[in-house]
Coordinates of C-alpha atoms (C1' of nucleotides) in Angstrom, one line a residue:
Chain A
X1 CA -22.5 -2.9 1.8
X2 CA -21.4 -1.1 4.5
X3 CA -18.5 -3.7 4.6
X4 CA -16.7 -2.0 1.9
X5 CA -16.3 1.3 3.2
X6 CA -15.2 -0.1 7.0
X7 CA -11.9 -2.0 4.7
X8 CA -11.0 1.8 3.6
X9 CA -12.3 3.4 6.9
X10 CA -9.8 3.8 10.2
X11 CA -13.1 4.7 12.4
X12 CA -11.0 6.2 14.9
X13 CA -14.2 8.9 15.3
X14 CA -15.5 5.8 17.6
X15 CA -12.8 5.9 20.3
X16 CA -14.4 8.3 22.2
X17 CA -17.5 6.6 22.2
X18 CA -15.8 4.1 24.1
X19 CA -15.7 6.3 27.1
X20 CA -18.7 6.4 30.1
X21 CA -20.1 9.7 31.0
X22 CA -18.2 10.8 34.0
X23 CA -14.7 9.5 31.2
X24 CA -16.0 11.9 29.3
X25 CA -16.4 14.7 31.2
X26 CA -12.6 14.2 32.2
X27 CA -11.8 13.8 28.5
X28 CA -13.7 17.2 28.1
X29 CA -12.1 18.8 30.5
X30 CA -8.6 18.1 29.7
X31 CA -9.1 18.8 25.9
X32 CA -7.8 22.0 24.6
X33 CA -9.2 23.9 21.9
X34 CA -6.9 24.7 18.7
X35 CA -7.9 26.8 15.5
X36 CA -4.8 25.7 12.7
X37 CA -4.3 27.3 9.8
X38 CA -4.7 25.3 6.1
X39 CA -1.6 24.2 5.2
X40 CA 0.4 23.9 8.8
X41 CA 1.0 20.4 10.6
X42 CA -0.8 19.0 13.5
X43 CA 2.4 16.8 14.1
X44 CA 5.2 15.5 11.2
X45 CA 7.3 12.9 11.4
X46 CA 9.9 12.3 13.4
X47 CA 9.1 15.0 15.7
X48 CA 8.3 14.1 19.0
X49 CA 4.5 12.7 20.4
X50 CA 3.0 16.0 21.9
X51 CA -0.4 14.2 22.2
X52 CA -3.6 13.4 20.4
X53 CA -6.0 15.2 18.3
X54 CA -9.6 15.4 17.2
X55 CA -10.6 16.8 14.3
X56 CA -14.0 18.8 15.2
X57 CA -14.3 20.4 12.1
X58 CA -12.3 20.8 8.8
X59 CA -10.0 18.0 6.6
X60 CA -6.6 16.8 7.5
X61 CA -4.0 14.5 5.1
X62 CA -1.8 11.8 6.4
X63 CA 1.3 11.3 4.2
X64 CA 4.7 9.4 5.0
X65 CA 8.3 10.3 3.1
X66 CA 9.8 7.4 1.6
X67 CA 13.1 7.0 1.3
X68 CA 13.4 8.7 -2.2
X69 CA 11.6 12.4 0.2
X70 CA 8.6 12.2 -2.0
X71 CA 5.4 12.5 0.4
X72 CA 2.8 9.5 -0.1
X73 CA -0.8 10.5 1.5
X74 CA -2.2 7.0 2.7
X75 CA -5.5 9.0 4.3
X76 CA -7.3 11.8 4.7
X77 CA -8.9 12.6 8.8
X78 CA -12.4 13.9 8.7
X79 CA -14.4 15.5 11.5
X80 CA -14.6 13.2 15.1
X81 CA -11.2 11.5 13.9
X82 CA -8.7 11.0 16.4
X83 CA -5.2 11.3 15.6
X84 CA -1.5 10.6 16.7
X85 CA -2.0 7.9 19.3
X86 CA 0.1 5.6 17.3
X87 CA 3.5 7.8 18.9
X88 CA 2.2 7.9 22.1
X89 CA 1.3 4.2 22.8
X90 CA 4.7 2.9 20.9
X91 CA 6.8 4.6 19.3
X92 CA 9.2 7.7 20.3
X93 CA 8.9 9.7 17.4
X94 CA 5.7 10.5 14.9
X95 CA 6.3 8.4 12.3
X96 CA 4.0 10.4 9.6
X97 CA 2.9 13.6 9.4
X98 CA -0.5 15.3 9.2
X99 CA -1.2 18.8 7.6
X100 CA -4.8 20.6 7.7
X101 CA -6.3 20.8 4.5
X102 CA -8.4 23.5 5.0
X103 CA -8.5 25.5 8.1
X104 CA -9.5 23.0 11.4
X105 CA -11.2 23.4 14.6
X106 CA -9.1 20.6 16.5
X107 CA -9.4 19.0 20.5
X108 CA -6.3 18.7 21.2
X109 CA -5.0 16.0 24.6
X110 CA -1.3 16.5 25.9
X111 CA 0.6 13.3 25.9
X112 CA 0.3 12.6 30.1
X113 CA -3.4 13.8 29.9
X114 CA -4.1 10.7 27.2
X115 CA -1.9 8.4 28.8
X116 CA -3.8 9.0 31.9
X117 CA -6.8 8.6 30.2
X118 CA -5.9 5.2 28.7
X119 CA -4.3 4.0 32.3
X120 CA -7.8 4.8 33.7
X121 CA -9.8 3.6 31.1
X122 CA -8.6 -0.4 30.3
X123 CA -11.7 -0.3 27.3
X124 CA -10.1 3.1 25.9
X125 CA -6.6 1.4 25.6
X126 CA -8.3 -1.8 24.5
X127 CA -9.8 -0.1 21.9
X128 CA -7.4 2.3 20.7
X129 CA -4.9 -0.9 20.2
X130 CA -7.6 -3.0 18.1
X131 CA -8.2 0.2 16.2
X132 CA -4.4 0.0 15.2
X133 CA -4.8 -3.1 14.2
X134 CA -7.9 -2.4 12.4
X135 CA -6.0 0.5 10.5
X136 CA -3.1 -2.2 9.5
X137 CA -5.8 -3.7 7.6
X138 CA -6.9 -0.8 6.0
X139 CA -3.4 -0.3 4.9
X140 CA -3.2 -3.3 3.7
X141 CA -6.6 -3.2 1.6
X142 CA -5.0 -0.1 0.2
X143 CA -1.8 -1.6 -0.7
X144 CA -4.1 -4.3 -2.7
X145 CA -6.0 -1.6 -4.8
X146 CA -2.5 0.2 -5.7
X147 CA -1.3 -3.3 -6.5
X148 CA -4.3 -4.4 -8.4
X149 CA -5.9 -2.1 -10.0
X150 CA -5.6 0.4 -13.1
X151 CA -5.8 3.8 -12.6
X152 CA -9.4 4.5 -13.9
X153 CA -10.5 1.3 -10.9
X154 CA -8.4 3.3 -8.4
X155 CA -9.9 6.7 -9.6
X156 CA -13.7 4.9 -9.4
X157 CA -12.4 3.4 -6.0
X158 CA -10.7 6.6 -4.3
X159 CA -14.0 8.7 -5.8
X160 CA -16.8 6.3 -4.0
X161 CA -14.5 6.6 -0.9
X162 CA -13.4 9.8 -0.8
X163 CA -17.5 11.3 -1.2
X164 CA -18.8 9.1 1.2
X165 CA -16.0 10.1 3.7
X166 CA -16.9 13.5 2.8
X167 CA -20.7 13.6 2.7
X168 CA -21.0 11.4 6.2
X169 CA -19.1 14.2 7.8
X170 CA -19.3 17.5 5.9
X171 CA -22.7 17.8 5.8
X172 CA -23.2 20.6 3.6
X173 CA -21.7 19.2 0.8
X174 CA -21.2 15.7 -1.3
X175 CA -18.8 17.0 -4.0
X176 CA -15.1 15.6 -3.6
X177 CA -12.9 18.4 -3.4
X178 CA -8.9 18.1 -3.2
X179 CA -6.2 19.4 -5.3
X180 CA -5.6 17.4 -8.4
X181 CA -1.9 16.9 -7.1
X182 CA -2.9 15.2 -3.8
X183 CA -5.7 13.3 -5.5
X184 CA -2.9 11.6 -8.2
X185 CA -0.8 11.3 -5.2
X186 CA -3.4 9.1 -3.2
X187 CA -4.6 7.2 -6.6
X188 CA -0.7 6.7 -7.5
X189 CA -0.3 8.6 -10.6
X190 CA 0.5 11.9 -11.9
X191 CA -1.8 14.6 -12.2
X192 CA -2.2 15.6 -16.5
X193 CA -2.9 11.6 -16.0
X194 CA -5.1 11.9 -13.4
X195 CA -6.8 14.5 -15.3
X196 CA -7.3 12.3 -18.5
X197 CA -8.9 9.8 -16.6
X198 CA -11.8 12.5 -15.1
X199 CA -12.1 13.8 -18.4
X200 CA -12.9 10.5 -19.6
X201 CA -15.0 10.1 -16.5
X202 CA -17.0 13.6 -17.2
X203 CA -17.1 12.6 -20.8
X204 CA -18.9 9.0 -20.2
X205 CA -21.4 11.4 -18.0
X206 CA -19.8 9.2 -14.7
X207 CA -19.0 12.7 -12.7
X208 CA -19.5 16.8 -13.2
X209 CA -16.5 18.9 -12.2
X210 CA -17.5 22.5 -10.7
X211 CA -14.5 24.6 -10.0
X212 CA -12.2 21.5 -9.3
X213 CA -14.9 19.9 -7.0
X214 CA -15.9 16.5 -8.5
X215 CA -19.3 15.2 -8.0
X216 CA -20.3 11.5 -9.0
X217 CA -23.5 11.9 -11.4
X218 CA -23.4 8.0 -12.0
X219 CA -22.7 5.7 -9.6
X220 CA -23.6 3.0 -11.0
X221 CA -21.4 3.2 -13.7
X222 CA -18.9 4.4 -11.2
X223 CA -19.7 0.8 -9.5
X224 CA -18.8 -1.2 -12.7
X225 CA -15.1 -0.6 -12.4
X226 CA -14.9 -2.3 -8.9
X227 CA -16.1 -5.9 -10.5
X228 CA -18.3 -6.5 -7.3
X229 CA -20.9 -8.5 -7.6
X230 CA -24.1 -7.3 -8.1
X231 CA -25.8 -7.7 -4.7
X232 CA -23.0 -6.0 -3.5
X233 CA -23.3 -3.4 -6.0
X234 CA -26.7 -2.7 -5.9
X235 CA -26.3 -2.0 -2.3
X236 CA -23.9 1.1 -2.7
X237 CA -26.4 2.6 -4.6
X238 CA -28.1 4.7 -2.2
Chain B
X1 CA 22.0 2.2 5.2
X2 CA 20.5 -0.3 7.6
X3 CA 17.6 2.8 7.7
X4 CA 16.8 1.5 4.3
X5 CA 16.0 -2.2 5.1
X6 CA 14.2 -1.4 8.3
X7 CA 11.8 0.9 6.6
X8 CA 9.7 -2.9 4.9
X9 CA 11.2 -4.9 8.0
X10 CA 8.4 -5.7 10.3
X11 CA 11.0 -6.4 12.8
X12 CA 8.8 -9.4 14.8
X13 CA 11.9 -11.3 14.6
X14 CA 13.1 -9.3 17.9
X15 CA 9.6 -9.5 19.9
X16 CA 11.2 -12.6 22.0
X17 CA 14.2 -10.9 23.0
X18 CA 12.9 -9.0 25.4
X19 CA 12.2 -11.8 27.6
X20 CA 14.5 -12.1 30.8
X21 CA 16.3 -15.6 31.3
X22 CA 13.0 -17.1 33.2
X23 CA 10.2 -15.8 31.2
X24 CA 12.0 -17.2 27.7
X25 CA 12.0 -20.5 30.1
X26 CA 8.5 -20.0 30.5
X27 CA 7.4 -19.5 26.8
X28 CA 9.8 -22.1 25.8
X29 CA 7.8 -24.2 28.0
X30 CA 4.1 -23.7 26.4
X31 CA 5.5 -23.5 22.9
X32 CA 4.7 -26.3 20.9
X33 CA 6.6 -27.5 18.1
X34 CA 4.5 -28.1 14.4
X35 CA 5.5 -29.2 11.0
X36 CA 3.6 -27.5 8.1
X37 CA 3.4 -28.8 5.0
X38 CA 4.1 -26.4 1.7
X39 CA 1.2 -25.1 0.6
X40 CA -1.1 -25.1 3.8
X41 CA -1.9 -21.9 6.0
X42 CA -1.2 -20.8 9.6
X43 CA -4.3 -18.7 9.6
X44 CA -6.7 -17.5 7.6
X45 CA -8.6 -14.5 7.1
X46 CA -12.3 -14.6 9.1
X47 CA -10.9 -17.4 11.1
X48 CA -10.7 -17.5 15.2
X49 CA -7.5 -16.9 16.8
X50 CA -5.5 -19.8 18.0
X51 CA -2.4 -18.2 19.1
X52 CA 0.4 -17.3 17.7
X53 CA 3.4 -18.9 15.4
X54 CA 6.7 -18.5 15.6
X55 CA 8.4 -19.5 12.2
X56 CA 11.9 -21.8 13.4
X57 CA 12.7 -22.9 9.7
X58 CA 10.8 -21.6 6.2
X59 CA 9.6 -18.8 4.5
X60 CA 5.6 -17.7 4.7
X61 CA 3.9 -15.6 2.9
X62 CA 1.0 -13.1 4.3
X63 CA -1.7 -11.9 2.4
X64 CA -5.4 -10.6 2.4
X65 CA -8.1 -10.6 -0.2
X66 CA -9.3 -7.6 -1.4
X67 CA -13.1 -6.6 -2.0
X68 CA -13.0 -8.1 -5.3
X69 CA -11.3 -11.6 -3.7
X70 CA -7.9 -11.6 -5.3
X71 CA -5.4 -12.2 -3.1
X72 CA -2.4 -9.5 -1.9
X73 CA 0.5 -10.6 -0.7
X74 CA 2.3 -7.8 1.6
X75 CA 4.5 -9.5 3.7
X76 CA 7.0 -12.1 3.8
X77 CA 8.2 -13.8 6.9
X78 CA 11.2 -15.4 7.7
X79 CA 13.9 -17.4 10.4
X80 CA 12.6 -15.9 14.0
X81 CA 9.7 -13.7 13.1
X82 CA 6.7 -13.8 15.0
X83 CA 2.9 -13.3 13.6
X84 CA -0.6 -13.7 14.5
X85 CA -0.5 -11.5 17.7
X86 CA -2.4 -8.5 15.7
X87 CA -5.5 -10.5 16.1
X88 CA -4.8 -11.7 20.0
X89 CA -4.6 -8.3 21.1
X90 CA -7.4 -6.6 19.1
X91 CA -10.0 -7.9 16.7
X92 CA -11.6 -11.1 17.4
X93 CA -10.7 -12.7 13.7
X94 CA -7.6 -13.1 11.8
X95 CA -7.5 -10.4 9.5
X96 CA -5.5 -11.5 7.0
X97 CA -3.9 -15.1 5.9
X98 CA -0.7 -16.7 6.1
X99 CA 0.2 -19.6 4.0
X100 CA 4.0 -21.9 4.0
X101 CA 6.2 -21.2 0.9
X102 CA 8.0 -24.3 1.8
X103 CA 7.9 -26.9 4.5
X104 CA 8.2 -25.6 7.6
X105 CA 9.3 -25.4 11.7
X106 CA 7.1 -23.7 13.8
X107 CA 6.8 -23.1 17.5
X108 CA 2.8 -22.2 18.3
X109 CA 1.7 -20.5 21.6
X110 CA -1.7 -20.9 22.0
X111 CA -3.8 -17.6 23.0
X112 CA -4.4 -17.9 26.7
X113 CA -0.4 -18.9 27.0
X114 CA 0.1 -16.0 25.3
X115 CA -2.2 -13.8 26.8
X116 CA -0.9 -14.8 30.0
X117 CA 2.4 -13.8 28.8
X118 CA 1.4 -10.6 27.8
X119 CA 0.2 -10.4 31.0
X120 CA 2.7 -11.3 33.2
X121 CA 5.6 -9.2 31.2
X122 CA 4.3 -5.6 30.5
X123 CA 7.5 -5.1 28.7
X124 CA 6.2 -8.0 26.3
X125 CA 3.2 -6.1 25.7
X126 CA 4.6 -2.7 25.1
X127 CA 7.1 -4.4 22.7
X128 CA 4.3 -6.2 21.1
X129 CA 2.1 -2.5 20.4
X130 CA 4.8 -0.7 19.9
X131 CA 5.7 -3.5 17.0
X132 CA 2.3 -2.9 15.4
X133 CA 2.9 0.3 15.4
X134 CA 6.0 -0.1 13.8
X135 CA 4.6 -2.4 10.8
X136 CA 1.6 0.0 10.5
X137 CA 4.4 2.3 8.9
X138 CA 6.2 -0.7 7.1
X139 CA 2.9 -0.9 5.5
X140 CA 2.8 3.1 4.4
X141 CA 5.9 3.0 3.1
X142 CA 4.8 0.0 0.6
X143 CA 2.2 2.0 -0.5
X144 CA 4.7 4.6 -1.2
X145 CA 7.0 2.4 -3.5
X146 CA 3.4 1.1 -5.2
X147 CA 2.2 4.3 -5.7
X148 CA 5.3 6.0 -7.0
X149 CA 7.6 3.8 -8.6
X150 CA 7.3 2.2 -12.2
X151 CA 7.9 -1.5 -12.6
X152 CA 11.4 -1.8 -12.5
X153 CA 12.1 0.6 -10.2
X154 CA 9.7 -1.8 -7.8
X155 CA 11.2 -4.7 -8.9
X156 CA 15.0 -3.7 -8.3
X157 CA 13.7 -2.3 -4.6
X158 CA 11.7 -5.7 -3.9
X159 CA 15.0 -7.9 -4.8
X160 CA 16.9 -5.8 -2.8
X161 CA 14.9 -6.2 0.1
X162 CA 13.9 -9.7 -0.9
X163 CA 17.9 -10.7 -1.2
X164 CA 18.4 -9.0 2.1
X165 CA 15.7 -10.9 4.3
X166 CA 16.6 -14.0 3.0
X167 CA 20.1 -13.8 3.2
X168 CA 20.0 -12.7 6.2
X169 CA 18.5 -15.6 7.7
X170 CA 18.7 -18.3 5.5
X171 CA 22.2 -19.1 5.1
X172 CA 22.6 -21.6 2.7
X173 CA 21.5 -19.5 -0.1
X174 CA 21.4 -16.1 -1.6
X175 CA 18.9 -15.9 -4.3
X176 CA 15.5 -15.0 -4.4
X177 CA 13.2 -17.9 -4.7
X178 CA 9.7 -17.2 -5.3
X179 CA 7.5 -17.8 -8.1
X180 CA 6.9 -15.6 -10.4
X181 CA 2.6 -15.2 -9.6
X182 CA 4.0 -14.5 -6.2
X183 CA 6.6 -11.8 -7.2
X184 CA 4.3 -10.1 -9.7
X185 CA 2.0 -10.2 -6.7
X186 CA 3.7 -8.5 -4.7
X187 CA 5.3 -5.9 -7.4
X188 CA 2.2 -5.0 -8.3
X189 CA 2.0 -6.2 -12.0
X190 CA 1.1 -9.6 -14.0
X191 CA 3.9 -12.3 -14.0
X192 CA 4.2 -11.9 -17.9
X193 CA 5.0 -8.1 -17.5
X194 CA 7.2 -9.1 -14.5
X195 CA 9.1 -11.4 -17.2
X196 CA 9.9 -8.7 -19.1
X197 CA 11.4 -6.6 -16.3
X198 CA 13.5 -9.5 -15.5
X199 CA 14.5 -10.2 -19.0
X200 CA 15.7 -6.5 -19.0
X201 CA 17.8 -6.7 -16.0
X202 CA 19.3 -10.5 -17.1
X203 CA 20.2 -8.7 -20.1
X204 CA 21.9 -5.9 -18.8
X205 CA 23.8 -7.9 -16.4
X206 CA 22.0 -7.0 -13.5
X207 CA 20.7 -10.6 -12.3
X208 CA 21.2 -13.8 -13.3
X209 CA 18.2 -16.8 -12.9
X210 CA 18.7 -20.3 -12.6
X211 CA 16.1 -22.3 -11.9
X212 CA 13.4 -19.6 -11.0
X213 CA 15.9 -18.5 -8.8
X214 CA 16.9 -15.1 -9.3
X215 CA 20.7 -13.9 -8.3
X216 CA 21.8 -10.2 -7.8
X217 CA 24.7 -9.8 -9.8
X218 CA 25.6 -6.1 -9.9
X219 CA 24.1 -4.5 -6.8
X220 CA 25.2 -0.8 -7.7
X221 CA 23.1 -0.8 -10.9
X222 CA 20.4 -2.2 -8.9
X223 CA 20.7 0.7 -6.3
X224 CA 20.5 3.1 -9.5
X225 CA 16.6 2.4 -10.1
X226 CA 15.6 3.7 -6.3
X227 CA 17.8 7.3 -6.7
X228 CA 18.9 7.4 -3.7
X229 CA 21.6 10.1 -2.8
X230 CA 25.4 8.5 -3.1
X231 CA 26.4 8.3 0.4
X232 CA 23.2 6.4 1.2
X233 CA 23.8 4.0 -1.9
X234 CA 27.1 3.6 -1.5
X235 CA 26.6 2.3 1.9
X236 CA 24.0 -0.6 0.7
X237 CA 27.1 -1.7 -1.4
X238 CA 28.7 -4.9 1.0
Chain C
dT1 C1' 11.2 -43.3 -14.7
dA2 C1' 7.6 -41.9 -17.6
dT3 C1' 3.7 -39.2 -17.8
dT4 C1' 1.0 -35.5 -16.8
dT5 C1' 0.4 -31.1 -15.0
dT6 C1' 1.9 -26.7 -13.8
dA7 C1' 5.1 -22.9 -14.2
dA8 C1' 8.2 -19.9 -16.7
dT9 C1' 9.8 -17.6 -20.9
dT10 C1' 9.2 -14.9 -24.8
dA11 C1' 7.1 -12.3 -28.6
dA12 C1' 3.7 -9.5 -30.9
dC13 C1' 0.2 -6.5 -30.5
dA14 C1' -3.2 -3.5 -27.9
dT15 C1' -3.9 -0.3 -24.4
dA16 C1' -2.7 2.6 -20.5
dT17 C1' 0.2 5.7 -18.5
dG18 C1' 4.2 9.0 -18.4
dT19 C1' 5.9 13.3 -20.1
dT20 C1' 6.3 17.7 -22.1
dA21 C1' 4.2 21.7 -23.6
dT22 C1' 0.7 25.3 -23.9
dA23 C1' -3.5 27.6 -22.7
dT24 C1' -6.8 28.7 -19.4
dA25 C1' -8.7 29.2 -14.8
dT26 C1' -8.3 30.1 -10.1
dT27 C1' -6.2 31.7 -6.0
dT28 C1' -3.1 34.7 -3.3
dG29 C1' -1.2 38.8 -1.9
dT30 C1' -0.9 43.7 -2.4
Chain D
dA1 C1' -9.5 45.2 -7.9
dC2 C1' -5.2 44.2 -9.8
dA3 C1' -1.1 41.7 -10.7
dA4 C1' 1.4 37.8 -9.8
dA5 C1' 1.7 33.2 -8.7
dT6 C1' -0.3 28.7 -8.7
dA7 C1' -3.4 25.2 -10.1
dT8 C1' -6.1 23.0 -13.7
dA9 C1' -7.2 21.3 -18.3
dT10 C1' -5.9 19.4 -22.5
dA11 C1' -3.3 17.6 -26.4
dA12 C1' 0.5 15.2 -28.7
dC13 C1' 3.8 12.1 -28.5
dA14 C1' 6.9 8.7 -26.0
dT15 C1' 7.2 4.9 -23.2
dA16 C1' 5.5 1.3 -20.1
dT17 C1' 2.4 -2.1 -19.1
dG18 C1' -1.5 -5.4 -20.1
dT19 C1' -2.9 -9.3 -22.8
dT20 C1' -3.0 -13.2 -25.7
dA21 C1' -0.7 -16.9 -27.5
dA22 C1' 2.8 -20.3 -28.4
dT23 C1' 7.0 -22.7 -26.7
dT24 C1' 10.0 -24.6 -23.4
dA25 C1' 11.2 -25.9 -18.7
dA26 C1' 10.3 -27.7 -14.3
dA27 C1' 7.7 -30.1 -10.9
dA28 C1' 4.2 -33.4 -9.4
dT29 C1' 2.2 -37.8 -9.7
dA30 C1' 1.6 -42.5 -10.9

DNA sequence: TATTTTAATTAACATATGTTATATATTTGT
DNA sequence: ACAAATATATAACATATGTTAATTAAAATA
């Protein structure tokens, strides 16, 4: 069911695919090529918009502060993703942040270049505002696994997530590989917890752990802890 | 810290103000005035837009079902708030439901008055984006408090806010009127559990219920649970 | 108002998760 | 390649939360 993953999914890899092929070739040309480091920010908030990015290659997290300063990652960019229009179409300030995971190969559009972009192209704004509102909805599907669900569900759920995100994208590799901290920190636990629930999962044969890349050796078993039913089920095993 | 309250206040409340003397005469014009009964929804989730809602008296509740159907409630709206514009300007179904916690005033705008408005006041529209972006982080920083914070802790930050938001705009009355499958909801536990986290704070002094309705007695031990630095507590004190 | 239905409260017990501590593995910087 | 720093794995114990069940309170309906 491709249905499931679109709740999880921003698809803001598509909003380019708005554009025509002379929009493009503006796009293009206005685009600047960045190499960032693993570890710095593409943008954090409450600093102010610069413009947009695109991931081209390479993993980014986005995290908020709450009010207590702990950082909450609520996604994680992969390649094609576009980034950071949120600030530019409403807000004054970035109001998250976004750090590469690993070392990125980024487009990146200044602020008047994108705005000129959108003023020109009525389907590119149109569509970058319904893909806010589709992201609200991701949010909120989020916020209903967090609320809902036990930690070994959210582990299944993040895990099924998290390798198709990775394997779409990062072709030469499906294993799931983040630090245990910002895994727990996505799946709202700590990490020794975290890590008793993927023992339990290596244990019941569900995933392998190499290094600390996880790769799912069961999915359906995996599949039992989201309660779908079982059409739905059987099509997520592919 | 108003900061504090803003950071799980949609804010929709304000969209309207930023009308001029004759476009408010304008919307006030096309608005139409309903009754809704307890119990019945404004819009569901799948269903074609309308228009949008303008709540005049009552509480509403909005919520999505997740992939496994349960319902999550994520939002309350009160006095002044406006909703149902996400799907107006963006997808073509309501992504999420709203149901009437009580009886309620509403003023409805249907979509092409509304799109018409949007139209003729740019400012509108900006306001109206720049909203969505706003709530978008709303939304992140309830994941934070669900990912991070045990029970209590988000029990004694949704009665704050709860308190707050219906104080502020219901005057007769402020305690916190929900039932309990509704609170748990939202808090992320089961309404049995959720009894036992009130029970605690009843018997430390902390609240007092009558009815089902739940009064903040000693705000400052409240404040304790969500650690925020002093000044910032003391200032939530009024 | 009386009756029926639904919601709230509470307790007891089972299970899940938090926390601290220690050992091991991996990465980083020189 | 080595040392130092950081991340992961795991266990043991403490605490928090889930679950079932029984009782009481409140709300809906006739």
């Amino acid at each position: 069911m491709k249905d499931f993953f679109n709740q999880f999914d921003f698809q803001s890899d598509q909003l380019f695919g708005k554009l025509n092929s002379a929009e493009k070739k503006f796009a293009d040309r206005v685009m600047e090529k960045l190499l960032i480091k693993k570890g710095s920010t593409l943008f954090y908030e409450g600093g102010i918009p610069t413009g947009v990015f695109q991931l081209k290659n390479g993993r980014a997290k986005k995290f908020k502060r709450g009010f207590s300063g702990e950082e909450q990652i609520f996604y994680i960019y992969t390649k094609d993703d576009v980034m950071g229009y949120h600030a530019l179409l409403g807000e004054e300030r970035y109001q998250d942040s976004c750090e590469a995971l690993e070392d990125l190969e980024v487009n990146f559009i200044s602020k008047s270049n994108f705005l000129k972009l959108l003023n020109d192209v009525p389907r590119l704004k149109q569509a970058v505002i319904k893909n806010i509102s589709h992201e609200f909805g991701v949010l909120a599907n989020t916020i209903a696994v967090l609320a809902q669900k036990d930690q070994n569900t959210r582990l299944a759920i993040f895990l099924m997530l998290l390798e198709k995100k990775f394997k779409q994208k990062i072709a030469e590799s499906a294993g799931i590989d983040l630090t245990r901290d910002d895994l727990s920190n996505m799946i709202g636990t700590s990490s020794e917890s975290l890590g008793r629930s993927l023992k339990q999962f290596k244990d019941s044969g569900i995933i392998e752990i190499e290094k600390r890349v996880i790769y799912i050796k069961n999915k359906k078993a995996l599949l039992k802890f989201l309660r779908l039913d079982s059409i739905t089920q059987d099509a997520l095993v592919y």
